[in-house]
mmCIF file of C-alpha atoms in Angstrom:
data_model
loop_
_atom_site.group_PDB
_atom_site.id
_atom_site.type_symbol
_atom_site.label_atom_id
_atom_site.label_comp_id
_atom_site.label_asym_id
_atom_site.label_seq_id
_atom_site.Cartn_x
_atom_site.Cartn_y
_atom_site.Cartn_z
ATOM 1 C CA MET A 24 71.273 110.633 119.263
ATOM 2 C CA TYR A 25 69.515 109.401 116.995
ATOM 3 C CA ALA A 26 66.026 110.796 118.098
ATOM 4 C CA PHE A 27 68.190 114.503 118.437
ATOM 5 C CA MET A 28 69.015 114.045 114.928
ATOM 6 C CA TYR A 29 66.681 112.604 112.904
ATOM 7 C CA PRO A 30 64.415 116.033 112.512
ATOM 8 C CA TYR A 31 67.406 117.284 110.808
ATOM 9 C CA PHE A 32 67.782 114.634 108.368
ATOM 10 C CA ILE A 33 63.986 114.714 107.715
ATOM 11 C CA ALA A 34 64.423 118.189 107.255
ATOM 12 C CA GLY A 35 66.909 118.064 104.970
ATOM 13 C CA PHE A 36 64.985 115.335 103.507
ATOM 14 C CA LEU A 37 62.030 117.242 103.037
ATOM 15 C CA PHE A 38 63.784 120.015 101.642
ATOM 16 C CA ASN A 39 64.886 118.279 98.642
ATOM 17 C CA LYS A 40 61.438 116.096 98.193
ATOM 18 C CA ILE A 41 59.315 119.610 98.025
ATOM 19 C CA ASN A 42 62.404 121.309 95.704
ATOM 20 C CA GLY A 43 63.002 123.359 98.786
ATOM 21 C CA VAL A 44 66.429 125.260 96.694
ATOM 22 C CA VAL A 45 63.329 126.794 94.326
ATOM 23 C CA LEU A 46 61.018 127.843 96.854
ATOM 24 C CA TYR A 47 63.378 129.748 98.912
ATOM 25 C CA LYS A 48 64.637 131.583 95.933
ATOM 26 C CA LYS A 49 60.944 132.312 95.058
ATOM 27 C CA TYR A 50 60.281 133.447 98.161
ATOM 28 C CA VAL A 51 63.119 134.905 99.692
ATOM 29 C CA LYS A 52 64.947 137.713 97.864
ATOM 30 C CA LYS A 53 67.985 138.536 99.452
ATOM 31 C CA ASP A 54 69.431 136.245 102.047
ATOM 32 C CA TRP A 55 70.961 138.777 104.395
ATOM 33 C CA PRO A 56 67.982 139.535 106.380
ATOM 34 C CA LEU A 57 67.157 135.912 107.317
ATOM 35 C CA PHE A 58 71.187 135.818 107.857
ATOM 36 C CA VAL A 59 70.947 138.670 110.646
ATOM 37 C CA VAL A 60 67.814 136.941 111.978
ATOM 38 C CA SER A 61 69.157 133.791 112.287
ATOM 39 C CA ILE A 62 72.530 134.998 114.058
ATOM 40 C CA ILE A 63 70.618 136.838 116.316
ATOM 41 C CA ILE A 64 68.060 133.564 117.332
ATOM 42 C CA PHE A 65 71.339 132.077 117.461
ATOM 43 C CA ILE A 66 73.531 134.224 119.434
ATOM 44 C CA PHE A 67 70.004 134.647 122.142
ATOM 45 C CA LEU A 68 69.621 131.085 122.292
ATOM 46 C CA TYR A 69 73.629 130.518 122.965
ATOM 47 C CA SER A 70 73.123 132.665 125.723
ATOM 48 C CA PHE A 71 71.163 130.112 128.174
ATOM 49 C CA TYR A 72 73.534 127.626 126.916
ATOM 50 C CA ASN A 73 74.346 125.427 130.302
ATOM 51 C CA LYS A 74 75.171 121.400 130.774
ATOM 52 C CA ASP A 75 71.767 120.505 130.522
ATOM 53 C CA SER A 76 72.021 121.200 126.864
ATOM 54 C CA TYR A 77 74.069 118.954 126.370
ATOM 55 C CA ILE A 78 72.677 116.316 124.824
ATOM 56 C CA TYR A 79 74.795 113.538 125.782
ATOM 57 C CA ILE A 80 74.411 114.754 129.571
ATOM 58 C CA THR A 81 70.130 114.367 129.829
ATOM 59 C CA ALA A 82 69.946 112.821 126.551
ATOM 60 C CA ILE A 83 66.015 112.863 125.091
ATOM 61 C CA SER A 84 64.092 110.280 127.001
ATOM 62 C CA LEU A 85 60.376 111.649 127.955
ATOM 63 C CA LEU A 86 59.753 108.241 129.623
ATOM 64 C CA GLU A 87 62.298 108.452 132.043
ATOM 65 C CA LYS A 88 61.570 111.873 132.981
ATOM 66 C CA LYS A 89 58.189 111.664 134.471
ATOM 67 C CA ASN A 90 58.072 114.595 136.892
ATOM 68 C CA LYS A 91 60.283 116.463 134.835
ATOM 69 C CA LEU A 92 58.513 115.927 131.334
ATOM 70 C CA LEU A 93 57.843 120.243 130.648
ATOM 71 C CA VAL A 94 61.749 120.707 131.560
ATOM 72 C CA GLN A 95 63.326 118.047 129.519
ATOM 73 C CA LEU A 96 60.623 118.894 126.371
ATOM 74 C CA GLY A 97 61.905 122.575 126.939
ATOM 75 C CA ILE A 98 65.409 121.088 126.375
ATOM 76 C CA ASP A 99 64.810 119.519 123.360
ATOM 77 C CA LEU A 100 63.109 122.632 121.974
ATOM 78 C CA TYR A 101 65.910 124.411 122.946
ATOM 79 C CA ARG A 102 67.881 122.096 121.305
ATOM 80 C CA TYR A 103 65.842 121.684 118.346
ATOM 81 C CA ILE A 104 65.384 125.552 117.854
ATOM 82 C CA ILE A 105 69.457 126.784 118.346
ATOM 83 C CA GLY A 106 70.353 123.439 115.563
ATOM 84 C CA PHE A 107 67.925 124.671 112.788
ATOM 85 C CA SER A 108 69.337 128.741 113.356
ATOM 86 C CA GLY A 109 72.921 127.785 113.828
ATOM 87 C CA SER A 110 72.255 125.749 110.111
ATOM 88 C CA LEU A 111 70.749 128.524 109.084
ATOM 89 C CA VAL A 112 73.680 130.492 110.207
ATOM 90 C CA VAL A 113 76.667 127.955 108.771
ATOM 91 C CA ILE A 114 74.602 127.880 105.368
ATOM 92 C CA LEU A 115 73.529 131.191 104.662
ATOM 93 C CA GLY A 116 77.326 131.962 106.165
ATOM 94 C CA CYS A 117 78.641 130.439 103.108
ATOM 95 C CA LYS A 118 76.287 131.752 100.898
ATOM 96 C CA LEU A 119 76.794 135.096 101.358
ATOM 97 C CA ILE A 120 80.238 134.234 101.137
ATOM 98 C CA THR A 121 80.592 132.778 97.955
ATOM 99 C CA GLY A 122 78.605 135.013 96.803
ATOM 100 C CA ARG A 123 77.829 134.497 93.314
ATOM 101 C CA ARG A 124 78.994 130.899 93.355
ATOM 102 C CA PRO A 125 76.095 129.346 94.911
ATOM 103 C CA GLY A 126 76.814 125.872 93.604
ATOM 104 C CA LEU A 127 80.090 126.197 95.480
ATOM 105 C CA VAL A 128 77.826 126.198 98.580
ATOM 106 C CA LEU A 129 75.380 123.468 97.229
ATOM 107 C CA LYS A 130 78.574 121.052 96.731
ATOM 108 C CA LEU A 131 80.172 121.516 100.114
ATOM 109 C CA ILE A 132 76.403 120.953 101.889
ATOM 110 C CA VAL A 133 76.127 118.145 99.494
ATOM 111 C CA TYR A 134 79.711 116.329 100.338
ATOM 112 C CA TRP A 135 79.141 117.215 104.031
ATOM 113 C CA GLY A 136 75.945 115.055 103.656
ATOM 114 C CA ARG A 137 77.769 112.183 102.113
ATOM 115 C CA ILE A 138 80.431 112.003 104.810
ATOM 116 C CA SER A 139 77.622 113.147 107.491
ATOM 117 C CA LEU A 140 77.800 109.199 108.610
ATOM 118 C CA GLY A 141 81.806 109.278 109.330
ATOM 119 C CA ILE A 142 81.839 112.636 110.926
ATOM 120 C CA TYR A 143 79.095 110.918 113.586
ATOM 121 C CA ILE A 144 80.729 107.651 114.223
ATOM 122 C CA LEU A 145 84.067 110.123 114.484
ATOM 123 C CA ASN A 146 82.330 112.760 116.052
ATOM 124 C CA SER A 147 80.547 110.121 119.264
ATOM 125 C CA TYR A 148 84.197 108.550 119.444
ATOM 126 C CA SER A 149 85.800 111.876 119.957
ATOM 127 C CA ASN A 150 83.571 113.409 122.155
ATOM 128 C CA LEU A 151 83.532 110.309 125.028
ATOM 129 C CA TYR A 152 86.919 109.548 124.468
ATOM 130 C CA LEU A 153 89.237 113.015 124.191
ATOM 131 C CA ILE A 154 87.343 115.953 123.939
ATOM 132 C CA ALA A 155 84.973 115.219 127.406
ATOM 133 C CA LYS A 156 88.308 114.820 128.888
ATOM 134 C CA ILE A 157 90.189 118.076 127.600
ATOM 135 C CA THR A 158 87.515 120.492 127.761
ATOM 136 C CA GLN A 159 86.118 119.283 131.234
ATOM 137 C CA ASN A 160 87.602 121.857 133.539
ATOM 138 C CA PHE A 161 86.034 124.140 130.958
ATOM 139 C CA SER A 162 82.524 126.192 131.250
ATOM 140 C CA PRO A 163 80.588 126.130 127.839
ATOM 141 C CA ASN A 164 82.650 128.854 125.697
ATOM 142 C CA LEU A 165 81.275 129.860 122.248
ATOM 143 C CA LEU A 166 85.059 130.522 121.219
ATOM 144 C CA ILE A 167 86.248 127.420 122.336
ATOM 145 C CA TRP A 168 83.222 125.883 120.977
ATOM 146 C CA ILE A 169 84.067 127.292 117.337
ATOM 147 C CA VAL A 170 88.107 126.657 117.079
ATOM 148 C CA GLU A 171 87.025 122.530 118.785
ATOM 149 C CA THR A 172 84.530 122.140 115.865
ATOM 150 C CA ILE A 173 86.575 123.678 113.507
ATOM 151 C CA PHE A 174 89.869 121.493 114.259
ATOM 152 C CA SER A 175 87.787 118.296 114.804
ATOM 153 C CA MET A 176 85.627 118.734 110.877
ATOM 154 C CA ALA A 177 89.548 119.338 109.341
ATOM 155 C CA VAL A 178 90.687 115.887 111.084
ATOM 156 C CA TYR A 179 87.383 113.759 110.491
ATOM 157 C CA VAL A 180 87.060 115.012 106.752
ATOM 158 C CA VAL A 181 90.909 113.818 106.523
ATOM 159 C CA ILE A 182 90.189 110.388 108.182
ATOM 160 C CA ILE A 183 87.137 109.968 106.376
ATOM 161 C CA GLU A 184 88.982 110.778 103.348
ATOM 162 C CA SER A 185 91.918 108.303 104.187
ATOM 163 C CA ILE A 186 89.458 105.487 104.885
ATOM 164 C CA ARG A 187 87.239 105.923 101.285
ATOM 165 C CA LYS A 188 90.563 105.020 99.436
ATOM 166 C CA PHE A 189 90.444 101.508 100.616
ATOM 167 C CA PRO A 190 86.948 100.420 99.533
ATOM 168 C CA ILE A 191 86.607 97.495 101.969
ATOM 169 C CA ALA A 192 86.895 99.783 104.866
ATOM 170 C CA ASN A 193 84.777 102.481 103.143
ATOM 171 C CA LYS A 194 81.853 99.884 102.976
ATOM 172 C CA LEU A 195 82.539 98.147 106.506
ATOM 173 C CA LEU A 196 83.350 101.653 108.715
ATOM 174 C CA LEU A 197 81.854 104.552 106.908
ATOM 175 C CA GLY A 198 78.656 102.150 104.981
ATOM 176 C CA GLY A 199 80.074 103.324 101.502
ATOM 177 C CA ARG A 200 79.554 102.041 98.332
#
């Protein structure tokens, strides 16, 4: 899981390090064309989604699958591209919805970044013990995925905010300060 999530962490870190917001504003005059392209890429790639795309089934390990190296490399590349395009859809969608209030989008993204460790932890256990059992007979479906994600995120935020109220639990369970 770390090998899958690490590039997203590095991308966010580097984007901040090179002052990506300033560069974005300098070179991207309108958000909607990039938003539309991101949606098209995401929907196109999602049409190829199958069980091998799910990281918990095929993992990320080129060493274990010597005779399937190119297949695994393709799966991993697919995951990263669809992940980045999906992230762009969400970020630009939030930005377009909030219109003249880009500070709200930034605050939301910063908040999600602050609680991301808790989200990863809760999501891991939720996927293993709850969601996998509930959705085991469903074939991949974008609508189910969206509803599942929104509901799960709402529950995770409530749990994380409850834990953050107790300093010792926050430090031990969420790495809080």
